[in-house]
Short mmCIF file of C-alpha atoms in Angstrom, two decimals:
data_model
loop_
_atom_site.label_atom_id
_atom_site.label_comp_id
_atom_site.label_asym_id
_atom_site.label_seq_id
_atom_site.Cartn_x
_atom_site.Cartn_y
_atom_site.Cartn_z
CA MET A 1 -4.57 -34.08 -25.40
CA ASP A 2 -8.05 -32.74 -26.60
CA ARG A 3 -7.75 -28.78 -26.88
CA GLN A 4 -10.94 -28.33 -25.34
CA VAL A 5 -9.65 -30.95 -22.42
CA ILE A 6 -6.62 -28.55 -22.29
CA LEU A 7 -8.92 -25.33 -21.77
CA ASN A 8 -10.89 -26.82 -19.39
CA LYS A 9 -8.16 -27.45 -17.08
CA ALA A 10 -6.91 -24.25 -17.64
CA THR A 11 -10.00 -23.05 -16.27
CA ASP A 12 -10.03 -24.39 -13.15
CA GLU A 13 -6.63 -23.68 -12.41
CA ILE A 14 -7.21 -19.86 -13.08
CA ILE A 15 -10.66 -20.55 -11.12
CA ASP A 16 -8.03 -22.13 -8.02
CA TYR A 17 -5.59 -18.76 -8.51
CA VAL A 18 -8.18 -16.60 -7.64
CA LYS A 19 -9.00 -18.27 -4.77
CA THR A 20 -5.36 -18.37 -3.72
CA VAL A 21 -5.90 -14.30 -4.01
CA PHE A 22 -8.26 -14.35 -1.87
CA ILE A 23 -6.24 -16.02 0.81
CA ILE A 24 -3.50 -13.75 0.21
CA LYS A 25 -5.73 -10.96 0.42
CA ASP A 26 -6.78 -12.11 3.78
CA ILE A 27 -3.31 -12.45 5.16
CA TYR A 28 -2.11 -8.93 4.09
CA ASN A 29 -5.78 -8.06 6.02
CA ASN A 30 -4.55 -9.94 8.76
CA ILE A 31 -1.47 -8.74 9.39
CA ASN A 32 -2.21 -4.93 8.66
CA LYS A 33 -5.44 -5.37 11.10
CA ASP A 34 -2.78 -6.58 14.37
CA LEU A 35 0.15 -4.72 13.66
CA ASN A 36 -1.73 -1.32 12.08
CA LYS A 37 0.44 -1.45 9.11
CA LYS A 38 -0.42 -0.65 5.01
CA LEU A 39 1.03 -3.76 2.85
CA ASP A 40 0.00 -4.94 0.07
CA ILE A 41 1.03 -6.37 -3.71
CA ALA A 42 -0.22 -5.62 -6.43
CA SER A 43 1.77 -8.70 -8.71
CA PRO A 44 -1.21 -11.26 -7.96
CA TYR A 45 -3.89 -9.64 -9.40
CA LEU A 46 -1.60 -8.24 -12.35
CA ASN A 47 -0.75 -11.63 -12.94
CA PHE A 48 -4.29 -12.82 -12.94
CA ARG A 49 -4.84 -9.73 -15.80
CA ASP A 50 -2.11 -11.42 -17.64
CA ALA A 51 -2.86 -14.99 -16.95
CA LEU A 52 -6.27 -13.96 -19.19
CA PHE A 53 -4.86 -12.31 -22.05
CA HIS A 54 -3.01 -15.85 -22.52
CA TYR A 55 -6.05 -17.69 -21.70
CA LYS A 56 -7.63 -15.26 -24.71
CA LYS A 57 -5.07 -16.18 -27.26
CA MET A 58 -5.38 -20.32 -26.64
CA TYR A 59 -9.02 -19.67 -27.80
CA GLU A 60 -8.13 -17.66 -30.54
CA THR A 61 -4.92 -19.34 -32.42
CA ASP A 62 -5.31 -22.47 -34.84
CA ASP A 63 -1.26 -23.40 -34.64
CA ASP A 64 -0.13 -26.23 -31.86
CA ILE A 65 3.11 -24.60 -31.44
CA SER A 66 1.28 -21.32 -30.15
CA PHE A 67 -1.28 -23.37 -28.43
CA THR A 68 1.40 -24.87 -25.87
CA ASP A 69 2.82 -21.52 -25.83
CA GLN A 70 -0.10 -19.84 -24.74
CA LEU A 71 -0.27 -22.89 -21.93
CA ALA A 72 3.25 -22.05 -20.98
CA CYS A 73 3.22 -18.26 -20.81
CA LEU A 74 -0.51 -18.81 -18.46
CA ASP A 75 1.25 -21.31 -15.89
CA GLU A 76 4.54 -19.15 -15.75
CA HIS A 77 1.72 -15.79 -14.61
CA LEU A 78 0.05 -18.23 -12.17
CA ASN A 79 3.04 -19.22 -10.42
CA ARG A 80 4.87 -16.00 -10.91
CA GLY A 81 1.95 -14.36 -8.99
CA ILE A 82 2.42 -16.47 -6.24
CA LYS A 83 5.91 -16.33 -5.83
CA ASP A 84 6.18 -12.30 -5.83
CA PHE A 85 3.87 -12.91 -3.05
CA VAL A 86 5.99 -14.65 -1.23
CA ILE A 87 9.15 -12.84 -1.55
CA CYS A 88 7.28 -9.71 -0.77
CA LEU A 89 5.55 -10.94 2.42
CA CYS A 90 9.17 -11.66 3.45
CA SER A 91 11.24 -9.15 2.01
CA ASN A 92 9.23 -6.42 2.68
CA PHE A 93 8.12 -7.75 6.19
CA TYR A 94 9.60 -10.79 8.30
CA ILE A 95 12.83 -9.93 7.36
CA PRO A 96 13.37 -7.04 8.12
CA VAL A 97 11.65 -6.75 11.62
CA LEU A 98 13.68 -9.98 12.32
CA HIS A 99 17.02 -8.10 11.77
CA ASN A 100 15.71 -5.40 13.86
CA MET A 101 14.77 -7.83 16.56
CA LEU A 102 18.55 -9.51 16.08
CA ASN A 103 19.98 -6.01 16.69
CA ASN A 104 17.45 -5.15 19.85
CA CYS A 105 17.45 -8.74 22.13
CA SER A 106 19.88 -10.24 24.21
CA ASP A 107 22.92 -12.81 22.84
CA ASN A 108 20.67 -15.81 24.30
CA LYS A 109 17.78 -14.92 22.16
CA LYS A 110 20.16 -14.02 19.01
CA VAL A 111 20.89 -17.80 18.20
CA LYS A 112 16.86 -18.94 17.56
CA LEU A 113 15.98 -15.57 15.94
CA ARG A 114 19.60 -15.95 13.81
CA ASN A 115 18.60 -19.56 12.69
CA VAL A 116 14.90 -18.70 11.52
CA TYR A 117 16.06 -15.81 10.00
CA HIS A 118 18.43 -17.60 7.57
CA LYS A 119 16.40 -20.14 6.82
CA GLN A 120 14.01 -17.12 5.37
CA LYS A 121 16.60 -15.33 3.98
CA ASN A 122 17.98 -18.66 2.17
CA LEU A 123 14.88 -19.46 0.84
CA ILE A 124 14.44 -15.81 -1.17
CA THR A 125 17.63 -16.54 -2.32
CA GLU A 126 16.78 -19.87 -3.64
CA ILE A 127 13.52 -18.49 -5.03
CA ARG A 128 15.86 -15.32 -6.85
CA LEU A 129 18.86 -17.12 -7.91
CA GLY A 130 16.14 -19.83 -9.64
CA GLY A 131 14.42 -16.99 -11.05
CA GLN A 132 17.90 -16.16 -12.67
CA THR A 133 18.68 -19.58 -13.83
CA LEU A 134 15.61 -19.37 -15.69
CA GLN A 135 14.65 -22.78 -13.52
CA ARG A 136 11.02 -24.26 -13.59
CA PHE A 137 9.33 -23.96 -10.25
CA ASN A 138 8.09 -26.19 -7.89
CA ASN A 139 5.78 -23.70 -5.62
CA GLN A 140 5.04 -26.56 -3.81
CA GLU A 141 8.26 -27.36 -2.45
CA TRP A 142 9.06 -23.82 -0.89
CA LEU A 143 5.57 -22.81 0.23
CA ALA A 144 5.97 -26.24 2.39
CA ARG A 145 8.77 -24.41 3.48
CA LEU A 146 8.26 -21.63 3.86
CA THR A 147 5.27 -22.42 5.67
CA THR A 148 7.61 -24.84 8.56
CA ILE A 149 9.67 -21.54 9.21
CA THR A 150 6.88 -19.09 9.55
CA GLN A 151 5.58 -21.59 12.47
CA GLU A 152 8.54 -21.69 14.11
CA ILE A 153 8.82 -17.74 14.17
CA HIS A 154 5.22 -17.38 15.63
CA THR A 155 6.19 -20.47 17.67
CA LEU A 156 8.85 -18.83 19.02
CA LEU A 157 7.64 -15.39 19.38
CA ASN A 158 4.46 -16.89 21.23
CA ASN A 159 6.64 -18.89 23.83
CA ASP A 160 8.80 -15.87 24.49
CA SER A 161 6.86 -12.75 25.50
CA THR A 162 10.01 -10.77 25.25
CA LEU A 163 10.46 -11.17 21.81
CA LYS A 164 6.65 -10.82 20.89
CA GLN A 165 6.97 -7.93 22.79
CA LEU A 166 9.81 -6.63 20.94
CA TYR A 167 8.61 -7.78 17.40
CA LEU A 168 4.99 -5.30 18.47
CA MET A 169 6.99 -2.79 19.34
CA LEU A 170 9.11 -2.55 16.31
CA ASN A 171 6.51 -3.14 13.84
CA LYS A 172 5.15 -0.06 15.74
CA GLU A 173 8.23 2.04 14.25
CA LYS A 174 7.83 3.22 11.28
CA ARG A 175 10.09 2.08 8.39
CA LEU A 176 10.60 3.77 4.94
CA CYS A 177 11.30 1.29 1.45
CA PRO A 178 14.89 2.30 0.82
CA TYR A 179 13.74 1.95 -3.36
CA CYS A 180 10.42 4.11 -3.00
CA GLY A 181 10.90 6.31 0.35
CA LYS A 182 7.21 4.64 0.96
CA GLU A 183 6.40 3.63 4.23
CA ILE A 184 6.44 -0.29 4.85
CA MET B 1 -0.61 -26.16 -13.49
CA GLU B 2 -1.37 -27.38 -9.75
CA GLN B 3 -3.19 -24.31 -8.25
CA LYS B 4 -5.56 -25.93 -6.20
CA ARG B 5 -2.73 -27.64 -4.40
CA ILE B 6 -1.10 -24.71 -3.91
CA SER B 7 -3.93 -23.13 -2.68
CA GLU B 8 -4.16 -25.98 0.12
CA LEU B 9 -0.36 -24.80 0.87
CA LEU B 10 -0.62 -21.28 1.18
CA LEU B 11 -3.86 -21.87 3.56
CA ASN B 12 -0.90 -23.77 5.58
CA LEU B 13 0.39 -20.57 5.39
CA HIS B 14 -2.30 -18.30 6.14
CA HIS B 15 -3.04 -20.56 9.60
CA ALA B 16 0.60 -20.26 10.34
CA ILE B 17 0.41 -16.28 9.93
CA THR B 18 -3.05 -15.65 11.37
CA GLY B 19 -2.98 -18.61 14.10
CA THR B 20 -6.44 -19.30 12.94
CA ASN B 21 -7.72 -21.73 11.39
CA LEU B 22 -10.31 -20.84 8.92
CA THR B 23 -11.33 -22.58 5.31
CA LEU B 24 -10.95 -21.37 2.44
CA ASN B 25 -15.09 -21.21 2.24
CA GLU B 26 -14.71 -18.74 5.37
CA ILE B 27 -12.06 -16.72 4.12
CA ILE B 28 -13.97 -16.34 0.64
CA ASP B 29 -17.28 -15.18 3.04
CA ASN B 30 -15.92 -13.19 5.16
CA TYR B 31 -14.52 -11.03 2.59
CA THR B 32 -15.60 -7.38 2.78
CA ILE B 33 -14.91 -4.71 0.02
CA ASP B 34 -14.69 -1.58 2.03
CA PRO B 35 -17.63 0.69 1.10
CA ASN B 36 -15.45 3.70 0.72
CA ILE B 37 -13.36 2.39 -1.30
CA SER B 38 -12.47 5.03 -4.23
CA PHE B 39 -11.26 4.15 -7.12
CA VAL B 40 -8.47 6.49 -8.65
CA HIS B 41 -9.10 6.51 -12.88
CA GLU B 42 -12.87 7.01 -11.56
CA THR B 43 -11.89 10.36 -9.77
CA GLU B 44 -9.57 11.06 -11.38
CA LEU B 45 -11.78 11.53 -15.17
CA SER B 46 -14.81 12.35 -13.07
CA GLY B 47 -14.12 13.73 -9.97
CA LYS B 48 -16.56 11.58 -9.00
CA VAL B 49 -15.72 8.67 -5.97
CA ALA B 50 -17.14 5.35 -6.57
CA THR B 51 -19.37 4.08 -3.35
CA GLY B 52 -20.53 0.52 -4.46
CA ARG B 53 -18.68 -2.48 -5.33
CA THR B 54 -20.24 -2.62 -9.29
CA VAL B 55 -20.96 0.17 -11.06
CA PRO B 56 -21.48 0.61 -14.55
CA ILE B 57 -18.82 3.01 -16.03
CA GLU B 58 -21.43 4.79 -17.87
CA ASP B 59 -22.33 5.86 -14.25
CA TYR B 60 -19.80 7.68 -14.09
CA TYR B 61 -18.23 8.68 -16.93
CA THR B 62 -19.92 11.39 -19.10
CA ILE B 63 -18.74 12.58 -22.69
CA GLU B 64 -17.69 15.67 -21.30
CA ASP B 65 -15.09 13.84 -18.84
CA LYS B 66 -13.98 11.53 -21.76
CA LEU B 67 -13.13 14.73 -24.16
CA ASP B 68 -11.35 16.57 -21.27
CA TYR B 69 -9.15 14.08 -20.25
CA GLY B 70 -8.64 11.98 -23.66
CA PRO B 71 -5.65 10.03 -24.43
CA SER B 72 -3.91 13.09 -25.97
CA GLY B 73 -3.98 14.93 -22.77
CA ASN B 74 -5.61 18.13 -24.03
CA THR B 75 -8.87 19.53 -22.44
CA GLN B 76 -11.88 21.05 -25.02
#
């Protein structure tokens, strides 16, 4: 394919990625506003910067192999920004909260909670194992799964006032990150 | 390379989490930058706090600032 066509497609990808960063920021803004938290993530911004670095290199190189290498790196950075966001959202927010809820609710409610809790944990484990085994990610597949799981969580909370109260109460408690010691 | 599709999926995730039904354009239009935001690197260098969105870097850095906090870390 003509280089200029590939470069134009890469430009479109970067522009679409910037739009996804707006969505990520808005998701965190909503969570922070509703639950008075301070969640955020730098990775999508850093990966945007790194993707631009490779985009620039694509213009600079004369070599076809190097050009393809840079394109692959660009693609990897754009996908990694999204992947890091998903892992951060689940690992730092949903999974700890669901875990706390499991320890604080009655047995009959635990069954439903445990189901969504393990679905999230399994998804994160799959993503992380995929990273370790250098699999190329299809973000579309697990983003769709994550959306379904998240919908299940919120439907569960909206249909059960006791669980909803527990969810809000546990979110108000201060929790510290085991790695950096900062409040999460 | 399929960022358009990914942004659609992320938008679905956004709807699931926030309970809203906003479009991508509405999210972008609603985005505002906190006017009280302070840019750490500028504060460290010049002792000033940025209050606007896009400010020419020259307005914040003076030559003396650059000399005070150069790459070597030495002061004048």
